[in-house]
């Protein structure tokens, strides 16, 4: 069975205030063409269909058009909700849409109920695990603890239990939206950390033949059987070195992955990250190749130049982001402060602040727990608003 694995469409998202709707439409054209030209048997969409819980109308219209085209192609599509989606909204009319071969899996309670497809070698059970917010699904799934690994384990227990009841030789595929250990993140994914732990081990998916993952925006293989398709478009300059693709995966008669090919997605415009003094960026002939790219420029001038954006745009008309990082000596207090903040969590920064205002004494155990609880309450409240949205 040939599977086309994609995820993280983020319909409705812009890139530094530039609309990507046309680029997203071009990607969906490419997806449908790939389905038709490469004899795809099923399309897998592993979450984050939309960029936010209440998407703009043009994004909804684009999604509606995509569903009609996939249905017209006569190829089944299995789709789950991600952490950017409102599962309840995305799942509206799911049972009706299913009659057209579009299977929306947005309810965690249905984790153990697969879409069953068949080919010449027998059945393939495809299980959809929507994004599982631990605080909201722990009780429903009977998870022992409120963490990503615990709720995914509980959902996978349902998958394995259902699979055990099926005829011997039934092949299995799971769609999931999670941060799996070993994956390489970028700046454009929304943090899903719970209790300081964001990643779950790849072993949580043991027992199935293929895990089609969403959430991380770079295409990557965690193992032969556990893969991220990545987003079809770049959504941050941190993705400048990504090659945007979909996975075309062949599942053999015995459940082995007999082939896995990356199918390139259309690139609306190249990305470039430039760094240096303004005059050097404007004069360097080596940078001519970036003059038509979307540009993020980091200026290192010791003193902020006059009209830097206008001057940059004269050479690089698609400059979208301007960052100032003046050259500083190692003992400059501003430079050392920036180094202290780099790669630190909100919890660590808050604890450092407490130590600073006290003259060196950091928070005790109870205070650290209170800070952790406050940050967790805010994160859960935001997740609940997304779901309710």
Tab-separated table of C-alpha atoms in Angstrom:
chain	number	residue	atom	x	y	z
A	1	UNK	CA	0.000	0.000	0.000
A	2	UNK	CA	1.400	3.394	-1.007
A	3	UNK	CA	0.909	6.171	1.562
A	4	UNK	CA	1.428	9.897	1.044
A	5	UNK	CA	2.336	11.376	4.439
A	6	UNK	CA	2.005	15.119	4.991
A	7	UNK	CA	1.265	17.422	7.938
A	8	UNK	CA	1.368	20.931	9.333
A	9	UNK	CA	-0.357	22.758	6.499
A	10	UNK	CA	-1.148	25.684	8.831
A	11	UNK	CA	-3.721	27.061	6.399
A	12	UNK	CA	-4.239	30.766	7.018
A	13	UNK	CA	-0.742	31.423	8.314
A	14	UNK	CA	1.321	34.319	7.029
A	15	UNK	CA	5.097	34.721	6.868
A	16	UNK	CA	6.129	37.951	8.575
A	17	UNK	CA	2.802	39.520	7.517
A	18	UNK	CA	3.073	38.213	3.930
A	19	UNK	CA	0.044	36.080	3.034
A	20	UNK	CA	0.909	32.506	2.119
A	21	UNK	CA	-2.552	31.574	0.900
A	22	UNK	CA	-1.503	31.394	-2.762
A	23	UNK	CA	1.540	29.313	-1.838
A	24	UNK	CA	-0.640	26.994	0.239
A	25	UNK	CA	-3.038	26.632	-2.690
A	26	UNK	CA	-0.080	25.769	-4.952
A	27	UNK	CA	1.026	23.117	-2.454
A	28	UNK	CA	-2.447	21.556	-2.412
A	29	UNK	CA	-2.438	21.537	-6.234
A	30	UNK	CA	0.874	19.686	-6.013
A	31	UNK	CA	-0.469	17.244	-3.417
A	32	UNK	CA	-3.485	16.309	-5.555
A	33	UNK	CA	-1.277	15.962	-8.644
A	34	UNK	CA	1.083	13.673	-6.698
A	35	UNK	CA	-1.855	11.545	-5.560
A	36	UNK	CA	-2.958	11.074	-9.149
A	37	UNK	CA	0.469	10.678	-10.785
A	38	UNK	CA	2.152	8.416	-8.202
A	39	UNK	CA	-0.671	5.891	-7.671
A	40	UNK	CA	-1.180	6.826	-4.036
A	41	UNK	CA	-3.514	4.528	-2.095
A	42	UNK	CA	-4.097	6.755	0.955
A	43	UNK	CA	-3.243	10.308	2.064
A	44	UNK	CA	-2.212	10.871	5.695
A	45	UNK	CA	-2.432	14.383	7.193
A	46	UNK	CA	-0.856	14.376	10.659
A	47	UNK	CA	-2.373	17.493	12.215
A	48	UNK	CA	-2.200	21.294	12.226
A	49	UNK	CA	-4.440	21.598	9.205
A	50	UNK	CA	-5.143	25.200	10.217
A	51	UNK	CA	-2.880	27.693	11.933
A	52	UNK	CA	-5.353	28.591	14.649
A	53	UNK	CA	-8.510	27.314	16.265
A	54	UNK	CA	-10.753	29.824	14.483
A	55	UNK	CA	-9.235	30.106	11.003
A	56	UNK	CA	-9.992	32.937	8.561
A	57	UNK	CA	-12.649	32.283	5.936
A	58	UNK	CA	-10.204	32.084	2.968
A	59	UNK	CA	-8.336	29.288	4.780
A	60	UNK	CA	-11.592	27.401	5.391
A	61	UNK	CA	-12.538	27.790	1.719
A	62	UNK	CA	-9.118	26.475	0.661
A	63	UNK	CA	-9.527	23.473	2.969
A	64	UNK	CA	-13.014	22.808	1.608
A	65	UNK	CA	-11.700	22.872	-1.953
A	66	UNK	CA	-8.882	20.483	-1.017
A	67	UNK	CA	-11.345	18.002	0.504
A	68	UNK	CA	-13.494	18.045	-2.624
A	69	UNK	CA	-10.484	17.444	-4.860
A	70	UNK	CA	-9.177	14.581	-2.725
A	71	UNK	CA	-12.637	13.023	-2.692
A	72	UNK	CA	-12.884	13.406	-6.487
A	73	UNK	CA	-9.523	11.634	-6.824
A	74	UNK	CA	-11.106	8.607	-5.167
A	75	UNK	CA	-8.198	8.127	-2.749
A	76	UNK	CA	-9.005	7.782	0.980
A	77	UNK	CA	-7.637	10.523	3.235
A	78	UNK	CA	-7.069	10.156	6.982
A	79	UNK	CA	-6.597	13.428	8.851
A	80	UNK	CA	-6.084	14.293	12.536
A	81	UNK	CA	-6.237	17.573	14.431
A	82	UNK	CA	-3.031	19.140	15.788
A	83	UNK	CA	-2.291	21.501	18.650
A	84	UNK	CA	-3.058	24.526	16.447
A	85	UNK	CA	-6.454	23.164	15.417
A	86	UNK	CA	-9.697	23.129	17.327
A	87	UNK	CA	-10.502	19.438	17.195
A	88	UNK	CA	-14.182	20.106	17.818
A	89	UNK	CA	-14.431	22.580	14.936
A	90	UNK	CA	-12.354	20.501	12.532
A	91	UNK	CA	-14.440	17.431	13.342
A	92	UNK	CA	-17.810	19.017	12.523
A	93	UNK	CA	-19.676	16.829	10.003
A	94	UNK	CA	-16.921	14.182	10.165
A	95	UNK	CA	-19.356	11.278	9.819
A	96	UNK	CA	-20.953	12.850	6.763
A	97	UNK	CA	-17.599	13.691	5.163
A	98	UNK	CA	-16.461	10.111	5.785
A	99	UNK	CA	-18.946	8.965	3.151
A	100	UNK	CA	-16.731	10.732	0.597
A	101	UNK	CA	-13.609	8.911	1.791
A	102	UNK	CA	-12.285	11.737	4.004
A	103	UNK	CA	-11.731	10.404	7.520
A	104	UNK	CA	-11.359	13.153	10.146
A	105	UNK	CA	-10.060	11.878	13.481
A	106	UNK	CA	-10.345	14.638	16.092
A	107	UNK	CA	-11.781	12.855	19.166
A	108	UNK	CA	-9.195	11.242	21.515
A	109	UNK	CA	-11.783	8.674	22.589
A	110	UNK	CA	-11.649	7.187	19.080
A	111	UNK	CA	-7.929	6.411	19.217
A	112	UNK	CA	-8.583	2.666	19.100
A	113	UNK	CA	-11.077	2.788	16.227
A	114	UNK	CA	-9.226	2.616	12.911
A	115	UNK	CA	-10.003	3.368	9.319
A	116	UNK	CA	-9.591	-0.025	7.661
A	117	UNK	CA	-8.408	-0.100	4.063
A	118	UNK	CA	-7.522	-3.128	1.982
A	119	UNK	CA	-5.177	-3.994	-0.853
A	120	UNK	CA	-4.173	-7.231	-2.563
A	121	UNK	CA	-2.344	-8.375	0.575
A	122	UNK	CA	-5.134	-7.788	3.102
A	123	UNK	CA	-6.205	-5.149	5.567
A	124	UNK	CA	-4.358	-2.031	6.743
A	125	UNK	CA	-5.700	-0.433	9.934
A	126	UNK	CA	-5.022	3.304	10.166
A	127	UNK	CA	-5.404	4.810	13.650
A	128	UNK	CA	-5.750	8.569	14.117
A	129	UNK	CA	-4.423	10.028	17.387
A	130	UNK	CA	-5.255	13.759	17.438
A	131	UNK	CA	-3.085	16.066	19.507
A	132	UNK	CA	-3.508	14.941	23.118
A	133	UNK	CA	-3.378	17.808	25.622
A	134	UNK	CA	-2.534	15.857	28.804
A	135	UNK	CA	-4.576	17.923	31.252
A	136	UNK	CA	-7.689	17.585	29.084
A	137	UNK	CA	-7.552	13.900	28.080
A	138	UNK	CA	-5.811	12.183	31.001
A	139	UNK	CA	-9.015	10.988	32.669
A	140	UNK	CA	-10.760	10.135	29.411
A	141	UNK	CA	-7.887	7.886	28.325
A	142	UNK	CA	-7.244	6.481	31.788
A	143	UNK	CA	-3.625	7.657	31.807
A	144	UNK	CA	-1.770	7.219	35.076
A	145	UNK	CA	-0.025	10.590	34.907
A	146	UNK	CA	-0.678	13.947	33.259
A	147	UNK	CA	2.149	14.027	30.747
A	148	UNK	CA	2.573	13.610	27.004
A	149	UNK	CA	4.201	10.197	27.294
A	150	UNK	CA	1.482	8.950	29.668
A	151	UNK	CA	-1.442	9.985	27.471
A	152	UNK	CA	0.220	8.742	24.283
A	153	UNK	CA	0.941	5.428	26.018
A	154	UNK	CA	-2.719	5.185	27.025
A	155	UNK	CA	-3.886	5.958	23.481
A	156	UNK	CA	-1.419	3.457	22.009
A	157	UNK	CA	-2.652	0.815	24.463
A	158	UNK	CA	-6.054	1.212	22.815
A	159	UNK	CA	-4.450	0.897	19.390
A	160	UNK	CA	-2.551	-2.268	20.320
A	161	UNK	CA	-5.634	-3.790	21.985
A	162	UNK	CA	-7.734	-3.252	18.878
A	163	UNK	CA	-4.963	-4.551	16.632
A	164	UNK	CA	-4.666	-7.720	18.735
A	165	UNK	CA	-8.304	-8.505	17.997
A	166	UNK	CA	-7.844	-8.278	14.241
A	167	UNK	CA	-6.858	-11.103	11.892
A	168	UNK	CA	-3.199	-12.098	11.918
A	169	UNK	CA	-1.246	-10.206	9.293
A	170	UNK	CA	-3.274	-7.006	9.586
A	171	UNK	CA	-0.861	-4.139	8.937
A	172	UNK	CA	-1.055	-0.966	10.999
A	173	UNK	CA	-0.397	2.756	10.674
A	174	UNK	CA	-0.721	5.438	13.356
A	175	UNK	CA	-1.067	9.179	12.760
A	176	UNK	CA	0.023	11.283	15.746
A	177	UNK	CA	0.845	14.888	16.548
A	178	UNK	CA	3.627	15.059	19.129
A	179	UNK	CA	7.263	15.940	19.821
A	180	UNK	CA	9.217	12.680	19.699
A	181	UNK	CA	12.707	12.461	21.187
A	182	UNK	CA	15.400	12.771	18.555
A	183	UNK	CA	13.389	15.173	16.428
A	184	UNK	CA	14.911	18.488	15.368
A	185	UNK	CA	12.579	21.443	16.140
A	186	UNK	CA	12.467	24.926	14.593
A	187	UNK	CA	11.271	28.325	15.806
A	188	UNK	CA	7.849	28.051	14.184
A	189	UNK	CA	6.320	25.238	16.256
A	190	UNK	CA	4.210	26.144	19.258
A	191	UNK	CA	5.690	24.860	22.526
A	192	UNK	CA	3.830	21.850	23.967
A	193	UNK	CA	6.075	21.362	27.000
A	194	UNK	CA	4.372	19.868	30.048
A	195	UNK	CA	6.217	19.852	33.351
A	196	UNK	CA	9.434	20.714	31.562
A	197	UNK	CA	9.184	17.594	29.355
A	198	UNK	CA	8.187	18.107	25.738
A	199	UNK	CA	9.558	14.997	24.014
A	200	UNK	CA	8.292	11.423	24.198
A	201	UNK	CA	10.351	8.347	23.255
A	202	UNK	CA	9.888	6.814	19.817
A	203	UNK	CA	9.238	3.498	21.568
A	204	UNK	CA	5.759	4.707	22.480
A	205	UNK	CA	4.793	3.686	18.921
A	206	UNK	CA	6.113	0.129	19.205
A	207	UNK	CA	3.763	-2.474	17.785
A	208	UNK	CA	2.685	-0.646	14.623
A	209	UNK	CA	4.224	-0.769	11.180
A	210	UNK	CA	4.402	2.968	10.499
A	211	UNK	CA	3.944	6.132	12.578
A	212	UNK	CA	3.118	9.216	10.500
A	213	UNK	CA	3.968	12.176	12.711
A	214	UNK	CA	3.149	15.859	12.679
A	215	UNK	CA	4.223	18.880	14.749
A	216	UNK	CA	7.896	19.364	13.873
A	217	UNK	CA	8.340	21.365	10.684
A	218	UNK	CA	11.470	19.665	9.354
A	219	UNK	CA	11.099	16.448	7.348
A	220	UNK	CA	12.997	13.731	9.226
A	221	UNK	CA	13.115	10.047	10.065
A	222	UNK	CA	13.339	9.279	13.784
A	223	UNK	CA	13.530	5.576	12.896
A	224	UNK	CA	12.738	3.648	9.743
A	225	UNK	CA	9.126	3.337	10.917
A	226	UNK	CA	8.673	6.674	12.728
A	227	UNK	CA	8.836	9.765	10.523
A	228	UNK	CA	7.904	13.443	10.373
A	229	UNK	CA	6.814	14.802	7.012
A	230	UNK	CA	7.437	18.387	8.136
A	231	UNK	CA	5.493	21.420	6.970
A	232	UNK	CA	5.070	21.941	3.210
A	233	UNK	CA	6.182	25.584	3.487
A	234	UNK	CA	8.703	27.442	5.629
A	235	UNK	CA	7.000	29.317	8.454
A	236	UNK	CA	10.077	30.873	10.080
A	237	UNK	CA	13.587	31.874	9.063
A	238	UNK	CA	14.882	29.058	11.279
A	239	UNK	CA	13.741	26.761	8.447
A	240	UNK	CA	16.123	28.355	5.945
A	241	UNK	CA	17.986	25.066	5.424
A	242	UNK	CA	14.906	22.820	5.316
A	243	UNK	CA	14.016	20.961	2.144
A	244	UNK	CA	10.221	20.898	2.229
A	245	UNK	CA	8.821	17.538	1.220
A	246	UNK	CA	6.160	14.889	1.755
A	247	UNK	CA	6.937	11.219	2.433
A	248	UNK	CA	5.830	8.672	-0.150
A	249	UNK	CA	5.931	5.404	1.810
A	250	UNK	CA	5.352	1.901	0.454
A	251	UNK	CA	4.049	-0.576	3.027
A	252	UNK	CA	4.859	-4.142	2.005
A	253	UNK	CA	2.735	-7.251	2.327
A	254	UNK	CA	4.369	-8.120	5.663
A	255	UNK	CA	4.244	-4.547	7.051
A	256	UNK	CA	7.858	-3.736	6.135
A	257	UNK	CA	8.689	-0.291	4.755
A	258	UNK	CA	9.825	-1.290	1.271
A	259	UNK	CA	10.428	2.276	0.071
A	260	UNK	CA	10.352	5.805	1.503
A	261	UNK	CA	10.816	8.714	-0.870
A	262	UNK	CA	10.790	12.445	-0.166
A	263	UNK	CA	8.616	14.269	-2.691
A	264	UNK	CA	9.641	17.920	-2.959
A	265	UNK	CA	7.037	20.652	-2.378
A	266	UNK	CA	6.833	23.881	-4.412
A	267	UNK	CA	8.940	26.749	-3.015
A	268	UNK	CA	7.226	30.144	-3.336
A	269	UNK	CA	10.426	32.079	-2.607
A	270	UNK	CA	13.840	31.184	-1.215
A	271	UNK	CA	14.846	32.267	2.308
A	272	UNK	CA	18.076	33.982	3.286
A	273	UNK	CA	19.568	34.973	6.621
A	274	UNK	CA	22.148	37.727	6.254
A	275	UNK	CA	24.398	39.045	8.998
A	276	UNK	CA	26.890	41.895	9.105
A	277	UNK	CA	27.265	45.652	9.025
A	278	UNK	CA	24.755	47.410	6.798
A	279	UNK	CA	27.290	48.883	4.370
A	280	UNK	CA	28.916	45.468	3.948
A	281	UNK	CA	25.588	43.793	3.184
A	282	UNK	CA	24.761	46.435	0.591
A	283	UNK	CA	28.150	46.167	-1.124
A	284	UNK	CA	28.994	42.434	-1.000
A	285	UNK	CA	28.728	40.986	-4.555
A	286	UNK	CA	28.430	37.445	-3.117
A	287	UNK	CA	24.972	38.344	-1.795
A	288	UNK	CA	23.518	39.016	-5.254
A	289	UNK	CA	21.994	35.517	-5.256
A	290	UNK	CA	19.733	36.554	-2.364
A	291	UNK	CA	18.285	39.661	-3.988
A	292	UNK	CA	15.004	37.899	-4.855
A	293	UNK	CA	14.744	35.971	-1.569
A	294	UNK	CA	12.766	36.663	1.571
A	295	UNK	CA	15.475	38.099	3.784
A	296	UNK	CA	16.105	38.298	7.499
A	297	UNK	CA	18.966	40.732	8.088
A	298	UNK	CA	20.881	40.914	11.367
A	299	UNK	CA	22.820	44.161	11.571
A	300	UNK	CA	25.951	44.193	13.703
A	301	UNK	CA	26.793	47.909	13.367
A	302	UNK	CA	27.961	49.285	16.766
A	303	UNK	CA	25.617	52.246	16.218
A	304	UNK	CA	22.196	51.775	14.655
A	305	UNK	CA	22.328	53.016	11.033
A	306	UNK	CA	19.917	55.581	9.589
A	307	UNK	CA	16.916	54.178	7.663
A	308	UNK	CA	18.257	50.607	7.653
A	309	UNK	CA	15.106	48.922	6.323
A	310	UNK	CA	14.691	51.330	3.416
A	311	UNK	CA	18.343	50.931	2.460
A	312	UNK	CA	18.183	47.151	2.676
A	313	UNK	CA	15.014	47.023	0.586
A	314	UNK	CA	16.701	49.002	-2.150
A	315	UNK	CA	18.925	45.971	-2.768
A	316	UNK	CA	16.851	43.190	-1.168
A	317	UNK	CA	13.237	44.220	-1.915
A	318	UNK	CA	11.764	41.243	-0.035
A	319	UNK	CA	13.422	41.967	3.307
A	320	UNK	CA	10.884	40.944	5.963
A	321	UNK	CA	12.793	40.896	9.231
A	322	UNK	CA	15.386	43.261	10.661
A	323	UNK	CA	17.347	42.341	13.788
A	324	UNK	CA	19.919	44.472	15.612
A	325	UNK	CA	22.800	42.732	17.371
A	326	UNK	CA	25.519	45.374	17.756
A	327	UNK	CA	29.078	44.134	18.010
A	328	UNK	CA	29.999	44.178	21.698
A	329	UNK	CA	32.988	43.323	23.786
A	330	UNK	CA	32.862	40.180	25.928
A	331	UNK	CA	32.582	42.206	29.144
A	332	UNK	CA	29.699	44.362	27.894
A	333	UNK	CA	26.820	43.839	30.405
A	334	UNK	CA	24.203	43.794	27.610
A	335	UNK	CA	26.082	41.047	25.788
A	336	UNK	CA	26.402	38.906	28.899
A	337	UNK	CA	22.686	39.371	29.695
A	338	UNK	CA	21.702	38.168	26.220
A	339	UNK	CA	23.930	35.112	26.659
A	340	UNK	CA	22.317	34.321	29.994
A	341	UNK	CA	18.828	34.360	28.446
A	342	UNK	CA	19.679	32.303	25.388
A	343	UNK	CA	18.071	28.833	25.328
A	344	UNK	CA	16.614	29.207	28.839
A	345	UNK	CA	13.046	28.287	29.728
A	346	UNK	CA	10.514	30.684	31.251
A	347	UNK	CA	10.907	28.816	34.555
A	348	UNK	CA	14.682	29.258	34.554
A	349	UNK	CA	14.447	32.940	33.682
A	350	UNK	CA	11.916	33.510	36.491
A	351	UNK	CA	14.143	31.699	38.996
A	352	UNK	CA	17.121	33.807	37.905
A	353	UNK	CA	15.039	36.947	38.409
A	354	UNK	CA	14.159	35.899	41.957
A	355	UNK	CA	17.846	35.319	42.695
A	356	UNK	CA	18.712	38.720	41.205
A	357	UNK	CA	16.230	40.749	43.261
A	358	UNK	CA	17.257	38.903	46.435
A	359	UNK	CA	20.916	39.541	45.872
A	360	UNK	CA	21.820	35.934	45.113
A	361	UNK	CA	19.390	33.683	47.002
A	362	UNK	CA	17.264	31.753	44.522
A	363	UNK	CA	13.766	30.362	45.181
A	364	UNK	CA	13.351	27.470	47.573
A	365	UNK	CA	11.498	24.273	46.713
A	366	UNK	CA	8.053	25.633	47.522
A	367	UNK	CA	8.666	28.791	45.502
A	368	UNK	CA	9.952	26.823	42.523
A	369	UNK	CA	6.813	24.687	42.688
A	370	UNK	CA	4.638	27.827	42.804
A	371	UNK	CA	6.406	29.265	39.744
A	372	UNK	CA	6.041	25.967	37.909
A	373	UNK	CA	2.336	25.793	38.794
A	374	UNK	CA	1.763	29.355	37.578
A	375	UNK	CA	3.443	28.732	34.227
A	376	UNK	CA	1.592	25.436	33.816
A	377	UNK	CA	-1.769	27.058	34.648
A	378	UNK	CA	-1.187	29.676	31.956
A	379	UNK	CA	-0.171	27.063	29.377
A	380	UNK	CA	-3.183	24.848	30.135
A	381	UNK	CA	-5.543	27.837	30.062
A	382	UNK	CA	-4.238	28.722	26.617
A	383	UNK	CA	-4.756	25.122	25.456
A	384	UNK	CA	-8.304	25.086	26.826
A	385	UNK	CA	-9.108	28.327	24.991
A	386	UNK	CA	-7.824	26.745	21.761
A	387	UNK	CA	-10.033	23.675	22.250
A	388	UNK	CA	-13.074	25.765	23.213
A	389	UNK	CA	-12.440	28.114	20.323
